[in-house]
Backbone as ProteinMPNN parsed JSONL, in Angstrom:
{"seq_chain_A": "MKSILIKDTTKEEREQIIKQSLDCGGGGCENCSSCWLGGGSPWDMYQDYIDGCREIAEINAEYNARYLHG", "coords_chain_A": {"N_chain_A": [[-69.228, -4.025, 71.911], [-66.85, -1.448, 71.675], [-66.851, 1.442, 69.527], [-64.896, 1.877, 66.884], [-64.25, 4.131, 65.269], [-62.869, 7.379, 64.396], [-63.909, 9.478, 65.344], [-64.912, 8.666, 67.737], [-62.811, 7.981, 69.62], [-59.854, 8.285, 71.327], [-56.519, 9.46, 70.495], [-54.603, 7.802, 71.528], [-56.168, 5.619, 72.133], [-56.716, 4.835, 69.549], [-54.026, 4.172, 68.826], [-53.745, 2.081, 70.47], [-55.632, 0.219, 69.722], [-54.766, -0.467, 66.93], [-52.129, -1.573, 67.683], [-53.17, -3.896, 69.072], [-54.666, -5.01, 67.106], [-52.876, -5.477, 65.073], [-50.831, -6.898, 66.206], [-48.234, -6.597, 65.807], [-44.795, -5.952, 66.543], [-45.126, -6.179, 69.247], [-44.921, -8.525, 70.186], [-45.706, -10.514, 68.338], [-46.813, -11.52, 65.173], [-49.312, -11.187, 63.078], [-49.339, -11.958, 60.59], [-50.223, -10.183, 58.389], [-49.517, -9.556, 55.988], [-48.558, -7.083, 55.122], [-46.015, -5.865, 55.356], [-44.324, -7.312, 53.311], [-45.976, -7.225, 51.25], [-45.941, -4.986, 50.063], [-46.902, -2.868, 51.541], [-45.416, -1.613, 53.633], [-44.417, -0.555, 56.666], [-46.694, -1.42, 59.085], [-47.465, 0.077, 60.767], [-46.671, 2.32, 59.853], [-48.625, 2.516, 57.666], [-51.18, 2.651, 58.895], [-50.826, 5.315, 60.243], [-52.312, 7.26, 59.451], [-54.758, 7.084, 60.419], [-54.319, 6.762, 63.181], [-53.462, 9.307, 63.561], [-55.77, 10.48, 63.243], [-56.78, 11.164, 60.92], [-57.707, 9.445, 58.571], [-60.146, 6.934, 58.128], [-60.032, 3.569, 59.344], [-61.086, 1.927, 57.824], [-61.019, 3.255, 55.213], [-58.416, 3.332, 54.918], [-57.603, 0.796, 54.465], [-59.406, 0.014, 52.224], [-58.052, 1.582, 50.0], [-55.616, 0.087, 49.961], [-56.344, -2.287, 49.285], [-57.336, -1.77, 46.882], [-55.404, -1.691, 45.281], [-54.455, -3.932, 44.595], [-56.446, -5.684, 43.562], [-57.208, -4.132, 41.207], [-54.906, -4.649, 39.756]], "CA_chain_A": [[-67.81, -3.477, 71.417], [-66.909, -0.31, 71.392], [-66.66, 1.958, 68.269], [-63.372, 2.315, 66.616], [-64.333, 5.284, 64.459], [-61.971, 8.47, 65.125], [-64.9, 10.582, 66.318], [-65.512, 7.786, 69.175], [-61.704, 7.407, 70.138], [-58.823, 9.275, 71.36], [-55.185, 9.261, 69.795], [-53.893, 6.73, 72.466], [-56.86, 4.433, 71.946], [-56.44, 4.324, 68.212], [-52.775, 3.303, 68.871], [-53.963, 0.726, 71.14], [-56.315, -0.489, 68.721], [-53.586, -0.96, 65.644], [-51.462, -2.653, 68.351], [-53.918, -5.215, 69.53], [-55.236, -5.653, 65.772], [-51.705, -6.227, 64.015], [-49.919, -7.397, 66.976], [-46.626, -6.081, 65.288], [-43.706, -5.374, 67.617], [-45.563, -6.246, 70.464], [-44.865, -9.999, 70.816], [-46.004, -11.478, 67.468], [-46.954, -10.951, 63.997], [-50.659, -11.815, 62.596], [-49.41, -12.276, 59.057], [-51.309, -9.673, 57.538], [-48.779, -9.261, 54.76], [-48.549, -5.59, 54.834], [-44.656, -5.791, 55.087], [-44.023, -7.869, 52.116], [-47.111, -7.002, 49.879], [-45.618, -3.439, 49.399], [-47.613, -1.748, 52.389], [-44.381, -1.274, 54.222], [-44.691, -0.916, 58.24], [-48.085, -1.49, 59.219], [-47.581, 1.387, 61.812], [-46.678, 3.758, 58.799], [-49.711, 2.301, 57.175], [-52.345, 3.02, 59.797], [-50.586, 6.374, 60.933], [-53.275, 8.62, 59.118], [-55.709, 6.661, 61.385], [-53.93, 6.932, 64.548], [-53.321, 10.763, 63.77], [-57.15, 10.84, 63.068], [-57.223, 11.832, 59.477], [-58.595, 8.539, 57.708], [-60.547, 5.731, 58.945], [-59.201, 2.46, 58.78], [-61.906, 1.3, 56.279], [-60.659, 3.635, 54.019], [-57.08, 2.921, 54.358], [-57.914, -0.898, 54.06], [-59.873, 0.058, 50.879], [-57.062, 2.09, 49.195], [-54.41, -0.827, 50.147], [-56.937, -3.549, 48.637], [-57.664, -1.522, 45.4], [-54.12, -1.707, 44.379], [-54.256, -5.382, 44.384], [-57.855, -5.808, 42.811], [-57.371, -3.514, 39.886], [-53.62, -4.711, 39.249]], "C_chain_A": [[-67.919, -2.095, 71.088], [-66.278, 0.422, 69.777], [-65.347, 2.338, 67.946], [-63.077, 3.626, 65.522], [-63.368, 6.492, 65.115], [-62.924, 9.169, 65.716], [-65.094, 9.965, 67.794], [-64.235, 7.285, 69.812], [-60.692, 8.52, 70.209], [-57.718, 8.706, 70.498], [-54.662, 7.775, 70.404], [-54.947, 5.549, 72.278], [-56.82, 3.771, 70.281], [-54.862, 3.688, 68.166], [-52.906, 2.102, 69.347], [-54.7, -0.243, 70.199], [-55.682, -1.022, 67.338], [-52.531, -1.811, 66.318], [-51.982, -3.741, 68.566], [-54.359, -5.851, 67.926], [-54.188, -6.387, 65.046], [-50.842, -7.166, 64.89], [-48.46, -7.42, 66.579], [-45.867, -5.614, 66.386], [-44.357, -5.593, 68.764], [-45.65, -7.766, 70.743], [-45.247, -11.181, 69.606], [-46.468, -10.677, 66.326], [-48.214, -11.801, 63.228], [-50.513, -12.19, 60.887], [-50.254, -11.547, 58.123], [-50.791, -9.203, 56.259], [-48.4, -8.098, 54.368], [-46.96, -5.455, 54.391], [-44.15, -6.07, 53.718], [-44.735, -7.888, 50.778], [-46.823, -5.518, 49.37], [-46.121, -2.471, 50.484], [-46.537, -1.178, 53.295], [-44.827, -1.38, 55.644], [-45.905, -0.75, 58.355], [-48.437, -0.028, 60.088], [-47.598, 2.603, 60.905], [-48.05, 3.614, 58.059], [-51.183, 3.047, 57.725], [-51.943, 4.424, 60.556], [-51.507, 7.425, 60.67], [-54.697, 8.355, 59.987], [-55.378, 6.837, 62.608], [-53.656, 8.453, 64.723], [-55.133, 11.435, 63.648], [-57.505, 11.615, 61.908], [-57.986, 11.085, 58.697], [-59.039, 7.345, 58.738], [-59.986, 4.451, 58.558], [-59.837, 1.585, 57.926], [-61.231, 1.899, 55.117], [-59.201, 3.385, 53.766], [-56.971, 1.467, 53.929], [-58.478, -0.909, 52.514], [-58.887, 0.406, 49.732], [-55.919, 0.796, 49.189], [-55.142, -1.936, 49.237], [-57.124, -3.175, 47.294], [-56.434, -1.643, 44.512], [-53.906, -3.084, 43.918], [-55.287, -6.028, 43.52], [-57.603, -5.517, 41.253], [-55.741, -3.852, 39.275], [-52.629, -3.693, 39.499]], "O_chain_A": [[-68.812, -1.594, 70.405], [-65.397, -0.097, 69.091], [-64.703, 3.083, 68.685], [-61.982, 3.985, 65.089], [-63.165, 6.478, 66.329], [-62.637, 9.514, 66.862], [-65.368, 10.625, 68.797], [-64.327, 6.279, 70.516], [-60.623, 9.461, 69.419], [-57.873, 7.666, 69.858], [-54.387, 6.808, 69.695], [-54.446, 4.424, 72.282], [-56.878, 2.589, 69.941], [-54.627, 2.725, 67.436], [-52.351, 1.119, 68.855], [-54.307, -1.391, 69.995], [-56.181, -1.989, 66.762], [-52.02, -2.72, 65.665], [-51.317, -4.736, 68.276], [-54.344, -7.059, 67.69], [-54.321, -7.493, 64.523], [-50.211, -8.096, 64.386], [-47.643, -8.221, 67.033], [-46.401, -4.83, 67.17], [-43.866, -4.803, 69.57], [-46.488, -8.167, 71.551], [-45.148, -12.395, 69.784], [-46.549, -9.449, 66.356], [-48.04, -12.957, 62.844], [-51.413, -12.6, 60.154], [-50.9, -12.088, 57.225], [-51.486, -8.532, 55.496], [-47.883, -7.991, 53.256], [-46.647, -5.021, 53.283], [-43.614, -5.195, 53.038], [-44.382, -8.316, 49.679], [-47.406, -4.994, 48.421], [-45.794, -1.289, 50.376], [-46.853, -0.088, 53.772], [-45.623, -2.284, 55.895], [-46.375, 0.167, 57.681], [-49.433, 0.691, 60.007], [-48.28, 3.616, 61.062], [-48.63, 4.676, 57.835], [-51.978, 3.758, 57.11], [-52.684, 4.738, 61.488], [-51.605, 8.393, 61.424], [-55.548, 9.223, 60.184], [-56.342, 7.138, 63.312], [-53.607, 8.913, 65.864], [-55.525, 12.569, 63.923], [-58.336, 12.523, 61.877], [-58.898, 11.626, 58.072], [-58.491, 6.957, 59.77], [-59.484, 4.313, 57.443], [-59.289, 0.638, 57.362], [-60.893, 1.22, 54.148], [-58.759, 3.24, 52.627], [-56.206, 1.117, 53.03], [-58.058, -1.725, 51.694], [-58.83, -0.261, 48.699], [-55.355, 0.673, 48.101], [-54.416, -2.485, 48.409], [-57.106, -4.07, 46.449], [-56.447, -1.685, 43.282], [-53.223, -3.334, 42.925], [-54.926, -6.924, 42.757], [-57.726, -6.315, 40.323], [-55.422, -3.221, 38.267], [-51.499, -3.8, 39.022]]}, "name": "protein", "num_of_chains": 1, "seq": "MKSILIKDTTKEEREQIIKQSLDCGGGGCENCSSCWLGGGSPWDMYQDYIDGCREIAEINAEYNARYLHG"}
């Protein structure tokens, strides 16, 4: 499996990673709950990753922290 880290991917590859991971807008929904749990659009949520600003793990940790700490 190829690395999904920003340093190992291009912007186009990161867009494809998000599209394949979430499958939102491309034929189905994996029920990630982002939309209805306040995350908003998954595309907006992961835009920092696509733009090369923050790793997926950082974004997920921040999102999860909102619900673990009330």
